[in-house]
Coordinates of C-alpha atoms and ligand atoms in Angstrom, one line a residue:
Chain A
M1174 CA -2.1 -56.0 -51.0
L1175 CA -0.6 -56.3 -47.5
K1176 CA 1.9 -58.9 -48.8
R1177 CA 3.4 -55.9 -51.0
K1178 CA 3.9 -53.8 -47.5
F1179 CA 7.2 -53.4 -48.3
T1180 CA 9.2 -53.5 -51.3
P1181 CA 12.0 -55.4 -51.3
S1182 CA 14.4 -52.6 -52.6
H1183 CA 13.8 -50.8 -49.4
V1184 CA 15.3 -53.7 -46.9
K1185 CA 18.4 -54.5 -48.0
V1186 CA 21.0 -51.7 -47.9
L1187 CA 24.8 -52.3 -47.6
D1188 CA 25.4 -49.2 -46.3
S1189 CA 25.4 -51.0 -43.0
P1190 CA 28.5 -51.8 -41.0
P1191 CA 29.5 -54.6 -43.2
M1192 CA 29.7 -52.6 -46.0
L1193 CA 31.5 -49.9 -44.6
I1194 CA 34.3 -51.9 -42.7
L1195 CA 34.7 -53.3 -46.2
C1196 CA 35.2 -50.0 -47.7
I1197 CA 37.3 -48.9 -44.8
V1198 CA 39.6 -52.4 -45.1
L1199 CA 40.0 -51.6 -48.4
A1200 CA 41.3 -48.3 -48.3
V1201 CA 43.7 -49.2 -45.3
G1202 CA 44.6 -52.2 -47.4
L1203 CA 45.8 -49.8 -50.3
Y1204 CA 47.2 -47.0 -48.1
I1205 CA 49.6 -50.1 -46.7
G1206 CA 50.3 -51.3 -50.2
C1207 CA 51.1 -47.8 -51.5
F1208 CA 53.2 -47.0 -48.3
A1209 CA 55.3 -50.2 -48.4
G1210 CA 55.8 -50.2 -51.8
L1211 CA 53.9 -53.6 -52.2
I1212 CA 52.1 -52.1 -55.2
S1213 CA 54.1 -52.3 -58.8
N1214 CA 53.9 -49.1 -60.6
K1215 CA 52.0 -49.8 -63.3
A1216 CA 49.4 -50.9 -60.6
M1217 CA 49.7 -47.4 -59.0
R1218 CA 49.7 -45.6 -62.4
Y1219 CA 46.4 -47.0 -62.8
L1220 CA 45.3 -46.6 -59.2
V1221 CA 46.2 -42.6 -59.7
Q1222 CA 44.0 -42.1 -62.9
I1223 CA 41.0 -44.4 -60.9
F1224 CA 41.1 -42.3 -57.9
L1225 CA 41.3 -39.1 -59.6
Y1226 CA 38.5 -40.2 -62.2
I1227 CA 36.6 -41.3 -59.3
T1228 CA 36.4 -37.9 -57.6
M1229 CA 35.8 -36.1 -60.6
G1230 CA 32.7 -38.3 -61.8
E1231 CA 31.5 -38.1 -58.4
M1232 CA 31.5 -34.4 -58.5
W1233 CA 30.0 -34.3 -61.8
N1234 CA 27.2 -36.6 -60.5
L1235 CA 26.5 -34.5 -57.7
L1236 CA 26.1 -31.6 -60.3
S1237 CA 24.2 -33.4 -62.8
G1238 CA 22.8 -36.3 -61.3
Y1239 CA 21.5 -34.6 -57.7
A1240 CA 21.5 -30.9 -58.4
G1241 CA 20.0 -30.7 -61.9
M1242 CA 23.1 -28.6 -63.4
T1243 CA 24.5 -30.7 -66.3
S1244 CA 27.5 -28.5 -66.8
L1245 CA 29.6 -29.3 -69.8
G1246 CA 32.5 -26.8 -68.5
Q1247 CA 33.7 -28.4 -65.1
Q1248 CA 37.2 -28.5 -67.0
L1249 CA 37.4 -24.9 -66.3
Y1250 CA 37.9 -25.9 -62.7
I1251 CA 40.6 -28.6 -63.9
G1252 CA 42.1 -26.3 -66.1
L1253 CA 42.6 -23.3 -63.7
A1254 CA 44.2 -25.8 -60.9
G1255 CA 46.6 -27.3 -63.4
Y1256 CA 47.9 -24.0 -64.4
S1257 CA 48.1 -22.4 -60.7
V1258 CA 50.1 -25.4 -59.4
A1259 CA 52.3 -25.0 -62.6
M1260 CA 52.7 -21.5 -61.9
A1261 CA 53.2 -21.3 -58.5
T1262 CA 55.2 -24.3 -58.4
S1263 CA 57.7 -22.8 -60.8
P1264 CA 61.1 -21.4 -59.7
L1265 CA 59.7 -17.9 -59.7
F1266 CA 57.3 -18.6 -56.9
G1267 CA 58.8 -21.8 -56.0
L1268 CA 55.7 -23.0 -53.6
P1269 CA 55.7 -26.5 -52.2
L1270 CA 52.9 -28.6 -54.0
F1271 CA 50.6 -28.6 -51.1
G1272 CA 50.4 -25.1 -51.2
A1273 CA 50.0 -24.9 -54.8
L1274 CA 47.2 -27.5 -54.6
L1275 CA 45.7 -25.7 -52.4
L1276 CA 45.9 -22.4 -54.3
G1277 CA 44.4 -24.0 -57.7
A1278 CA 41.5 -25.2 -55.7
G1279 CA 41.0 -21.7 -53.5
I1280 CA 41.2 -20.0 -57.1
S1281 CA 38.4 -22.3 -58.3
V1282 CA 36.2 -21.8 -55.6
V1283 CA 36.5 -18.0 -56.3
V1284 CA 35.9 -18.2 -59.8
S1285 CA 33.1 -20.6 -59.1
L1286 CA 31.7 -18.2 -56.8
F1287 CA 31.9 -15.7 -59.1
M1288 CA 30.7 -17.8 -62.2
S1289 CA 27.3 -18.9 -59.6
L1290 CA 26.3 -15.3 -60.5
I1291 CA 26.3 -15.3 -64.1
L1292 CA 25.4 -19.4 -64.5
F1293 CA 22.7 -19.8 -61.7
R1294 CA 20.4 -17.0 -64.1
L1295 CA 20.0 -19.9 -66.4
E1296 CA 18.5 -23.2 -66.6
G1297 CA 19.0 -26.6 -68.6
M1298 CA 20.7 -26.1 -71.9
Y1299 CA 21.8 -22.8 -71.7
F1300 CA 23.4 -23.3 -68.5
S1301 CA 25.1 -26.2 -70.1
I1302 CA 25.9 -24.2 -73.1
A1303 CA 27.1 -21.5 -70.6
T1304 CA 29.4 -23.6 -68.7
L1305 CA 30.7 -25.0 -72.0
V1306 CA 31.7 -21.7 -73.4
A1307 CA 33.1 -19.8 -69.7
A1308 CA 35.7 -23.1 -70.1
E1309 CA 36.5 -22.6 -74.0
A1310 CA 36.8 -19.0 -72.8
F1311 CA 39.5 -19.5 -70.2
C1312 CA 41.1 -22.0 -73.3
M1313 CA 41.5 -18.8 -75.2
L1314 CA 42.8 -16.6 -72.6
F1315 CA 45.7 -19.1 -71.5
F1316 CA 46.4 -19.6 -75.2
A1317 CA 47.2 -15.9 -75.6
W1318 CA 48.8 -15.4 -72.3
K1319 CA 52.4 -15.4 -72.8
F1320 CA 53.8 -15.8 -69.2
V1321 CA 52.1 -19.5 -69.5
G1322 CA 53.5 -20.5 -72.6
Q1323 CA 51.0 -19.5 -74.8
G1324 CA 49.9 -23.1 -77.0
A1325 CA 53.1 -24.7 -76.2
G1326 CA 52.2 -24.7 -72.3
M1327 CA 54.2 -25.0 -69.5
T1328 CA 56.4 -27.6 -68.1
I1329 CA 55.5 -28.5 -64.0
R1330 CA 58.9 -28.0 -62.2
I1331 CA 58.3 -28.8 -58.6
N1332 CA 61.3 -29.0 -56.7
P1333 CA 61.9 -31.7 -55.2
Y1334 CA 59.2 -33.6 -57.9
P1335 CA 56.6 -35.9 -55.7
T1336 CA 57.5 -39.6 -56.4
L1337 CA 54.5 -42.0 -57.8
Q1338 CA 54.0 -43.4 -54.6
E1339 CA 53.2 -39.9 -53.1
I1340 CA 51.1 -39.2 -56.0
C1341 CA 49.3 -42.2 -55.3
I1342 CA 48.7 -41.8 -51.9
L1343 CA 47.9 -38.2 -52.6
S1344 CA 45.4 -38.4 -54.8
M1345 CA 43.8 -41.7 -53.0
T1346 CA 43.5 -39.5 -49.9
I1347 CA 41.5 -36.8 -52.3
C1348 CA 39.1 -39.3 -53.6
V1349 CA 38.4 -41.1 -49.7
V1350 CA 37.5 -37.5 -48.7
A1351 CA 35.5 -36.6 -51.5
L1352 CA 33.7 -39.8 -51.3
A1353 CA 33.2 -39.4 -47.9
L1354 CA 31.8 -35.9 -47.9
V1355 CA 29.2 -36.7 -50.5
Y1356 CA 28.3 -39.8 -48.7
G1357 CA 27.8 -37.7 -45.4
L1358 CA 26.4 -34.6 -47.3
L1359 CA 23.8 -37.2 -48.7
R1360 CA 23.4 -38.3 -45.0
T1361 CA 22.1 -34.6 -44.0
R1362 CA 18.8 -32.5 -44.1
V1363 CA 20.9 -30.9 -47.1
G1364 CA 21.0 -34.3 -49.1
L1365 CA 17.4 -34.5 -48.6
G1366 CA 16.8 -31.9 -50.3
L1367 CA 19.6 -32.8 -53.1
T1368 CA 17.6 -36.1 -53.5
A1369 CA 14.5 -34.3 -53.8
M1370 CA 15.9 -32.4 -56.2
R1371 CA 17.5 -35.1 -58.5
D1372 CA 13.8 -36.4 -58.7
D1373 CA 11.7 -33.1 -59.1
I1374 CA 13.1 -29.8 -59.0
T1375 CA 9.5 -27.6 -58.7
S1376 CA 8.4 -30.4 -56.4
A1377 CA 11.1 -29.6 -54.0
A1378 CA 10.9 -26.1 -54.3
S1379 CA 7.2 -26.3 -53.7
V1380 CA 8.1 -28.2 -50.1
G1381 CA 10.4 -25.5 -49.2
V1382 CA 13.7 -26.7 -50.6
N1383 CA 16.1 -23.8 -50.9
I1384 CA 17.0 -24.4 -54.8
F1385 CA 19.4 -21.9 -54.8
S1386 CA 21.6 -22.6 -51.7
H1387 CA 21.6 -26.2 -52.6
K1388 CA 22.8 -25.4 -56.2
L1389 CA 25.5 -22.8 -54.7
L1390 CA 26.9 -25.4 -52.5
V1391 CA 27.1 -28.0 -54.8
Y1392 CA 28.7 -25.9 -57.7
V1393 CA 31.4 -24.9 -55.1
I1394 CA 32.2 -28.1 -53.5
A1395 CA 32.6 -29.5 -56.9
A1396 CA 34.8 -26.9 -58.2
F1397 CA 37.1 -27.6 -55.2
F1398 CA 37.5 -31.3 -55.4
T1399 CA 37.6 -31.4 -59.2
A1400 CA 40.2 -28.6 -59.1
L1401 CA 42.1 -30.7 -56.6
A1402 CA 41.9 -33.7 -58.9
G1403 CA 42.9 -31.9 -61.9
G1404 CA 45.8 -30.4 -60.1
I1405 CA 47.2 -33.7 -59.1
F1406 CA 46.5 -35.3 -62.5
F1407 CA 49.1 -32.3 -64.1
V1408 CA 51.3 -32.9 -61.4
N1409 CA 51.3 -36.5 -62.5
K1410 CA 51.5 -35.8 -66.3
G1411 CA 54.4 -33.2 -65.8
M1412 CA 53.1 -30.5 -68.5
I1413 CA 49.9 -28.7 -69.3
Y1414 CA 48.8 -26.7 -72.1
P1415 CA 45.4 -25.2 -72.8
D1416 CA 44.2 -27.7 -74.3
S1417 CA 44.9 -30.6 -72.1
G1418 CA 43.6 -28.2 -69.1
F1419 CA 40.1 -26.8 -70.8
G1420 CA 39.5 -28.9 -73.3
I1421 CA 36.3 -30.7 -73.8
S1422 CA 37.4 -34.2 -73.6
W1423 CA 37.2 -33.8 -69.6
T1424 CA 33.7 -33.2 -70.0
I1425 CA 33.5 -36.3 -72.3
S1426 CA 35.3 -38.4 -69.4
M1427 CA 33.1 -37.4 -66.8
V1428 CA 29.8 -37.9 -68.5
F1429 CA 30.6 -41.4 -69.4
I1430 CA 31.5 -42.2 -65.9
A1431 CA 28.6 -40.9 -64.3
I1432 CA 26.3 -42.4 -66.8
I1433 CA 27.7 -45.5 -67.4
G1434 CA 28.0 -46.1 -63.6
G1435 CA 24.6 -44.7 -62.8
T1436 CA 23.8 -40.8 -61.9
G1437 CA 22.2 -40.2 -58.8
T1438 CA 24.0 -43.0 -57.0
V1439 CA 27.1 -42.7 -55.1
S1440 CA 28.6 -45.9 -56.1
G1441 CA 27.8 -45.2 -59.9
P1442 CA 30.8 -43.3 -60.5
I1443 CA 33.2 -45.5 -59.0
I1444 CA 32.1 -48.3 -60.9
G1445 CA 32.0 -46.0 -63.8
A1446 CA 35.9 -44.7 -63.4
I1447 CA 37.1 -48.1 -63.1
I1448 CA 35.8 -48.8 -66.3
Y1449 CA 36.7 -45.8 -67.9
V1450 CA 40.4 -45.8 -67.0
F1451 CA 40.8 -49.7 -68.7
L1452 CA 38.8 -48.6 -71.4
N1453 CA 40.9 -45.3 -72.3
E1454 CA 44.0 -47.4 -71.6
K1455 CA 42.9 -50.1 -74.4
L1456 CA 41.6 -46.9 -76.8
A1457 CA 44.8 -45.2 -76.6
D1458 CA 46.0 -47.3 -79.4
Y1459 CA 43.4 -46.0 -81.6
P1460 CA 43.6 -42.1 -80.9
G1461 CA 40.7 -40.2 -82.9
W1462 CA 38.5 -43.0 -82.6
S1463 CA 38.4 -42.8 -78.6
N1464 CA 36.0 -40.3 -78.1
I1465 CA 33.5 -41.3 -80.7
I1466 CA 33.6 -45.2 -79.1
L1467 CA 33.0 -43.8 -75.6
G1468 CA 30.2 -41.6 -76.9
T1469 CA 28.5 -44.6 -78.6
I1470 CA 28.8 -46.4 -75.6
T1471 CA 27.6 -43.9 -73.8
I1472 CA 24.4 -43.4 -75.9
L1473 CA 23.7 -47.3 -76.1
V1474 CA 23.9 -47.1 -72.3
I1475 CA 21.4 -44.5 -72.4
L1476 CA 19.1 -46.2 -74.3
F1477 CA 19.6 -49.6 -72.9
L1478 CA 20.4 -49.2 -69.2
P1479 CA 18.8 -45.5 -68.2
N1480 CA 20.0 -46.0 -64.9
G1481 CA 23.6 -47.2 -65.4
I1482 CA 24.9 -50.1 -64.3
M1483 CA 25.0 -49.5 -60.6
G1484 CA 21.3 -48.3 -61.1
T1485 CA 20.7 -51.0 -63.0
L1486 CA 22.0 -53.8 -60.3
Q1487 CA 20.6 -52.0 -57.5
K1488 CA 17.2 -52.0 -58.8
K1489 CA 17.2 -56.2 -60.2
L1490 CA 19.1 -57.1 -57.2
H1491 CA 17.2 -54.9 -54.4
F1492 CA 20.4 -53.5 -52.9
E1493 CA 22.1 -50.2 -52.4
I1494 CA 25.7 -49.2 -51.5
F1495 CA 26.4 -46.1 -50.0
S1496 CA 22.5 -45.4 -49.9
S1497 CA 21.2 -42.2 -48.1
K1498 CA 17.8 -43.7 -47.9
R1499 CA 15.8 -43.2 -44.7
F1500 CA 13.7 -45.7 -43.2
S1501 CA 10.1 -45.0 -40.9
F1502 CA 11.0 -48.1 -38.9
K1503 CA 14.7 -46.7 -37.9
L1504 CA 12.1 -44.1 -36.4
K1505 CA 9.9 -46.4 -34.5
K1506 CA 12.7 -48.3 -32.9
A1507 CA 14.1 -45.0 -31.7
A1508 CA 10.4 -44.1 -30.3
K1509 CA 10.4 -47.4 -28.4
E1510 CA 14.0 -47.1 -27.0
K1511 CA 12.7 -43.8 -25.5
Chain B
M912 CA -11.0 -13.2 -39.1
G913 CA -8.7 -11.9 -41.8
N914 CA -7.8 -12.9 -45.3
I915 CA -5.3 -15.4 -45.5
V916 CA -4.8 -14.8 -48.8
E917 CA -5.5 -12.0 -51.5
F918 CA -5.2 -11.7 -55.6
R919 CA -4.9 -8.2 -56.4
H920 CA -5.2 -7.6 -60.1
I921 CA -2.9 -10.3 -61.0
D922 CA -1.3 -10.4 -64.7
A923 CA 0.9 -13.9 -65.2
G924 CA 1.8 -16.3 -67.3
Y925 CA 4.6 -18.6 -68.9
G926 CA 6.8 -16.9 -70.6
R927 CA 5.5 -14.4 -73.3
I928 CA 2.1 -16.1 -73.1
Q929 CA -0.1 -14.4 -70.8
I930 CA -2.7 -16.5 -69.0
L931 CA -4.0 -15.1 -65.7
S932 CA -5.2 -11.4 -66.5
D933 CA -6.5 -8.7 -63.9
L934 CA -7.0 -11.7 -61.5
S935 CA -8.6 -10.3 -58.0
F936 CA -10.2 -12.6 -55.1
E937 CA -9.7 -13.1 -51.3
V938 CA -9.9 -16.1 -49.3
E939 CA -11.1 -15.8 -45.4
E940 CA -8.9 -17.7 -43.1
G941 CA -10.5 -21.0 -41.7
Q942 CA -12.5 -21.1 -45.3
V943 CA -12.7 -24.0 -47.6
Y944 CA -12.6 -21.9 -50.6
G945 CA -13.5 -23.8 -53.9
V946 CA -12.2 -22.5 -57.4
I947 CA -14.1 -24.2 -60.4
G948 CA -14.0 -23.0 -64.5
P949 CA -13.4 -24.7 -67.7
N950 CA -10.1 -26.7 -68.6
G951 CA -7.5 -24.2 -69.1
S952 CA -9.1 -21.4 -67.7
G953 CA -5.9 -20.8 -65.4
K954 CA -7.1 -22.5 -62.3
S955 CA -3.7 -24.2 -62.0
T956 CA -1.8 -21.6 -63.0
M957 CA -3.1 -19.5 -60.2
F958 CA -1.8 -21.9 -57.7
N959 CA 1.8 -21.5 -59.7
A960 CA 1.5 -17.7 -59.3
L961 CA 0.3 -18.0 -55.7
L962 CA 3.4 -20.4 -54.8
G963 CA 5.6 -18.4 -57.0
I964 CA 6.6 -20.8 -59.5
I965 CA 5.9 -18.1 -62.1
R966 CA 6.7 -14.5 -61.3
P967 CA 3.4 -12.0 -61.8
T968 CA 3.8 -9.1 -64.6
A969 CA 1.6 -7.3 -62.6
G970 CA -0.8 -6.8 -59.6
A971 CA 0.4 -8.0 -55.9
I972 CA -0.4 -11.5 -53.9
Y973 CA -0.7 -11.2 -50.4
F974 CA -0.4 -13.9 -47.7
D975 CA -1.4 -13.3 -44.1
N976 CA -1.5 -9.6 -44.9
I977 CA 1.8 -10.1 -46.3
D978 CA 3.0 -9.0 -50.0
I979 CA 4.6 -11.9 -51.2
T980 CA 4.7 -11.2 -54.8
R981 CA 8.2 -11.5 -55.5
T982 CA 8.8 -13.8 -52.7
P983 CA 10.7 -17.0 -53.8
P984 CA 8.9 -20.5 -53.9
H985 CA 10.6 -22.2 -50.7
I986 CA 10.0 -19.5 -48.5
R987 CA 6.3 -19.3 -49.3
C988 CA 6.3 -22.7 -48.4
R989 CA 7.7 -21.7 -45.0
M990 CA 5.4 -18.9 -44.3
G991 CA 2.7 -21.5 -44.8
I992 CA 1.4 -22.3 -48.2
G993 CA 1.2 -26.5 -48.7
R994 CA 0.6 -27.0 -52.6
T995 CA -0.5 -30.2 -54.5
F996 CA -0.1 -30.5 -58.1
Q997 CA -2.8 -31.8 -60.4
I998 CA -0.7 -34.0 -62.0
P999 CA 1.0 -35.7 -59.3
R1000 CA 4.9 -35.2 -58.9
P1001 CA 6.3 -37.5 -55.9
F1002 CA 10.5 -37.8 -55.4
E1003 CA 9.6 -41.1 -57.8
H1004 CA 12.9 -43.0 -56.5
M1005 CA 12.0 -42.1 -52.8
S1006 CA 9.7 -44.2 -50.5
V1007 CA 6.4 -42.5 -49.3
Y1008 CA 7.9 -41.6 -46.0
E1009 CA 11.0 -40.1 -47.8
N1010 CA 8.6 -37.9 -49.9
V1011 CA 6.7 -36.5 -46.8
L1012 CA 9.7 -36.2 -44.5
I1013 CA 11.7 -33.8 -47.0
A1014 CA 8.5 -31.7 -46.9
A1015 CA 8.7 -31.9 -43.0
V1016 CA 12.3 -31.3 -42.8
H1017 CA 12.4 -28.5 -45.3
G1018 CA 9.0 -26.9 -45.3
T1019 CA 9.2 -26.1 -41.4
G1020 CA 12.9 -26.3 -40.5
Q1021 CA 12.7 -28.8 -37.8
S1022 CA 15.2 -31.5 -37.2
E1023 CA 15.1 -34.7 -39.0
K1024 CA 14.0 -36.5 -36.2
K1025 CA 11.0 -34.6 -35.3
A1026 CA 10.1 -34.3 -39.0
G1027 CA 10.3 -37.9 -38.9
Y1028 CA 7.2 -38.0 -36.8
A1029 CA 5.7 -35.2 -38.3
A1030 CA 5.5 -37.3 -41.3
I1031 CA 4.3 -40.1 -40.0
D1032 CA 1.5 -38.2 -38.4
A1033 CA 0.7 -36.9 -42.0
L1034 CA 0.7 -40.4 -43.7
K1035 CA -1.7 -41.3 -40.9
L1036 CA -3.9 -38.7 -41.5
T1037 CA -3.8 -39.3 -45.5
G1038 CA -4.2 -43.3 -45.1
L1039 CA -0.7 -43.6 -46.7
Y1040 CA 1.1 -45.4 -42.8
E1041 CA 0.8 -48.8 -44.7
K1042 CA 2.8 -47.9 -47.9
R1043 CA 4.8 -45.9 -46.3
E1044 CA 8.1 -47.5 -47.2
L1045 CA 7.0 -48.4 -50.7
L1046 CA 8.6 -46.6 -54.2
S1047 CA 6.0 -43.6 -54.4
G1048 CA 6.9 -44.0 -58.1
E1049 CA 4.9 -47.2 -57.9
L1050 CA 1.8 -45.9 -56.4
P1051 CA -1.9 -46.0 -58.1
L1052 CA -3.5 -42.6 -58.6
L1053 CA -5.8 -42.5 -55.6
D1054 CA -2.2 -43.0 -53.4
R1055 CA -0.2 -40.6 -55.3
K1056 CA -3.2 -37.9 -54.9
R1057 CA -2.9 -38.9 -51.3
L1058 CA 0.8 -38.6 -51.3
E1059 CA 0.4 -34.8 -52.4
V1060 CA -2.1 -34.1 -49.9
A1061 CA 0.6 -35.7 -47.1
R1062 CA 3.2 -34.1 -48.6
A1063 CA 1.5 -30.8 -48.7
I1064 CA 0.5 -31.5 -45.1
G1065 CA 3.9 -32.4 -44.0
T1066 CA 5.3 -28.9 -44.7
Q1067 CA 2.8 -27.7 -41.9
P1068 CA 1.1 -25.2 -43.7
K1069 CA -1.9 -22.4 -42.9
L1070 CA -3.5 -22.5 -46.5
L1071 CA -3.6 -25.5 -48.3
L1072 CA -3.7 -25.6 -52.1
L1073 CA -5.7 -28.8 -53.5
D1074 CA -5.5 -29.1 -57.2
E1075 CA -8.5 -31.5 -58.4
V1076 CA -7.4 -34.0 -56.2
A1077 CA -11.0 -35.8 -56.6
A1078 CA -10.6 -35.8 -60.4
G1079 CA -9.9 -39.2 -62.3
L1080 CA -11.0 -41.2 -58.8
T1081 CA -14.2 -43.6 -59.1
D1082 CA -16.8 -42.4 -56.9
A1083 CA -16.1 -44.1 -53.5
E1084 CA -12.4 -42.9 -54.0
V1085 CA -13.6 -39.1 -54.4
K1086 CA -15.9 -39.6 -51.0
D1087 CA -12.8 -40.3 -49.1
M1088 CA -11.4 -37.6 -50.4
M1089 CA -14.3 -35.1 -49.6
K1090 CA -13.7 -36.9 -46.2
L1091 CA -10.3 -36.1 -45.9
V1092 CA -10.7 -32.5 -46.8
K1093 CA -13.5 -32.0 -44.2
G1094 CA -11.3 -33.5 -41.8
L1095 CA -8.7 -31.3 -42.6
K1096 CA -10.7 -28.0 -42.4
D1097 CA -11.7 -29.1 -39.2
S1098 CA -8.4 -29.5 -38.1
G1099 CA -8.1 -25.7 -38.9
Y1100 CA -6.4 -25.6 -42.3
S1101 CA -7.4 -22.9 -45.0
I1102 CA -8.0 -24.4 -48.0
I1103 CA -8.2 -23.4 -51.3
W1104 CA -9.8 -26.2 -53.7
I1105 CA -9.6 -26.7 -57.5
E1106 CA -11.9 -28.9 -58.9
H1107 CA -13.6 -29.6 -62.0
I1108 CA -16.4 -31.5 -60.9
I1109 CA -19.3 -29.2 -59.7
Q1110 CA -20.9 -31.8 -57.7
T1111 CA -17.9 -32.3 -55.3
M1112 CA -17.6 -28.4 -54.6
L1113 CA -21.0 -27.9 -53.7
G1114 CA -20.8 -29.9 -50.6
S1115 CA -17.9 -29.0 -49.5
T1116 CA -16.7 -25.5 -50.0
D1117 CA -17.9 -22.4 -48.0
R1118 CA -17.5 -20.1 -51.3
L1119 CA -16.7 -20.6 -54.5
M1120 CA -15.2 -19.0 -57.6
C1121 CA -15.6 -19.5 -61.1
M1122 CA -12.7 -18.7 -63.4
A1123 CA -12.7 -18.0 -67.1
Q1124 CA -9.9 -17.2 -69.2
G1125 CA -7.5 -16.2 -66.7
S1126 CA -9.9 -14.3 -64.4
S1127 CA -12.6 -14.4 -62.0
V1128 CA -16.3 -14.5 -63.7
I1129 CA -18.2 -15.0 -60.7
E1130 CA -18.1 -15.5 -57.0
G1131 CA -19.8 -16.3 -54.0
E1132 CA -22.4 -18.5 -51.7
P1133 CA -21.5 -22.3 -53.9
Q1134 CA -25.1 -22.8 -54.3
E1135 CA -25.6 -19.1 -55.8
V1136 CA -22.8 -19.4 -58.1
I1137 CA -23.2 -22.9 -59.8
N1138 CA -26.9 -21.9 -60.2
S1139 CA -25.9 -18.7 -61.8
K1140 CA -26.3 -18.0 -65.7
T1141 CA -22.4 -17.4 -66.2
V1142 CA -21.4 -20.9 -65.0
Q1143 CA -24.7 -22.7 -66.6
T1144 CA -23.7 -21.2 -69.9
L1145 CA -19.7 -22.1 -69.1
Y1146 CA -20.4 -25.8 -68.0
L1147 CA -23.5 -26.4 -70.7
G1148 CA -22.8 -29.5 -72.2
V1149 CA -19.8 -30.2 -70.1
D1150 CA -21.6 -31.1 -66.7
D1151 CA -23.9 -34.1 -68.0
N1152 CA -21.1 -36.1 -69.1
E1153 CA -18.3 -35.4 -66.6
Ligands
LIG2875 N1 4.3 -24.7 -68.3 C1 3.2 -24.1 -69.5 N2 3.8 -23.4 -70.4 C2 2.8 -22.9 -71.1 N3 1.7 -22.8 -70.9 C3 1.2 -23.6 -70.1 C4 1.7 -24.3 -69.2 N4 0.7 -24.7 -68.4 C5 -0.1 -24.4 -68.6 N5 -0.3 -23.6 -70.2 C6 -1.5 -23.1 -70.5 O1 -2.2 -22.3 -69.7 C7 -3.5 -22.3 -69.7 C8 -3.9 -22.3 -68.2 O2 -3.9 -24.0 -67.9 P1 -4.1 -24.0 -66.8 O3 -3.9 -23.3 -65.6 O4 -3.2 -25.2 -66.5 O5 -5.8 -24.5 -66.4 P2 -6.7 -25.3 -65.8 O6 -5.7 -25.6 -64.3 O7 -7.6 -24.0 -65.3 O8 -7.2 -26.5 -66.0 C9 -3.9 -23.2 -70.7 O9 -4.1 -22.7 -72.1 C10 -2.5 -24.2 -70.9 O10 -2.0 -24.5 -71.9
LIG2876 MG1 -5.5 -27.5 -63.9

């Protein structure tokens, strides 16, 4: 009995200095690469997608994987941000890119606060469906709205238009900030509460976790970052129309990324996003089939790797990247030092 | 001493299904208050109502002489109600230590470091200290039940709600659990203890209530209650086998 004092999964944690240093080196390397123009345009195009999808996947994971809010309508904030950027930077208003992105994210935060009044009365399936309906409703609204070009959409005309290099640096920054924020959040007391909610929401409430405030915080953070990522996505694309902004395929990609990578882990969506971007590139040759194939893969992963790639690897190989685990022996050391 | 809990004519249930009907009882501070009753008589549902997992449709609940009928669960927890679940519901992907740490952080509002030491104390008290770094999802039943108690204690409650913490355990394990509860009582907790096994309750409680079909059928001294006709009829044929 004493032999199993500690399960190995609790011993090796790769969030310790070497892992963090590696991440920082990687990030700094990519930054320098981008600034110095060492990265080819093709690679940068991939990188932009990966950074943006990591951000969105990480946010969806925070919502669904941790706080138990399986939203099928995060595209609401992507669409809102995309249109905000398109409108605010048009010659009529002439806002710079930064201002427009922040405006889009700000509008999304306001809308998310308003939405939470309605959505947080609902649970489970009803919550999910309501989020989807809300996104669809906005889609209709923009379809009918003359100023934004109705079904034909808008071309984004920022002056001067940011280069691919600038877009890449911007998306990378947002991705890094989002990751740092999620990781940092999980290491606070709020993170303890969120991890508890991930495992059992009723138990969490019973030991004093304020479910409502945790949900609200996560929902607003997710709206903010999803909107930033969405805004940049459309800057990169150059145009937006209702279906591309508010379409359900956004949800499909976020679900795919989080589930393939592993929900309830920080590292999961990173792997998920990388796989998604490359797979999506390959699937571009088979239009119409891509969602079916992504859906099939998602179902297979749910059936055979319920913890996703990172979740399964972590379990099998006994390690954890970006871990939010707390150790009692850290406490003991602190006590001895005193 | 005053009453730590009062139920006043509570009706409550799940959705449209009413389970508790006109349930009234009072628990004095410092007591171990036993609750028995056949399966499905609404004992666990009473705990859900007391913790605020379900909202009563009629009546009022008082805790420490404060009306908590409309108070959300996490605030009730912070006010000093610590519960265990009949079927243990640990945070499965977290260690035993983390389970109790969460309770100590969120149930009291203290800093994570202070809570860490409180968690260690709760683990020592419940005999889980050696297993503190195990994944809670991998624990055997006795330890899961202990973890339920440890987590409840971690929230530093005035009132502990124990839901069949001895059910399904071997005789020796039941004795352990009885000792634990006795110790908790001596250190000043008020306790409401639901148990299906009459023998356990006889030796460990100050007062006893028997529930049937969602309300209290008899309440009083443990020995009297168990010898009463009502309880004898309710438990006839059940008592011998279990
Ligand atoms: N979550 C639930 N939803 C609907 N009915 C429930 C739920 N939990 C318990 N019940 C029903 O409530 C009744 C009382 O259950 P419970 O309070 O668990 O009884 P006890 O703890 O006394 O055995 C039972 O008939 C049970 O089927
Ligand atoms: Mg029960």
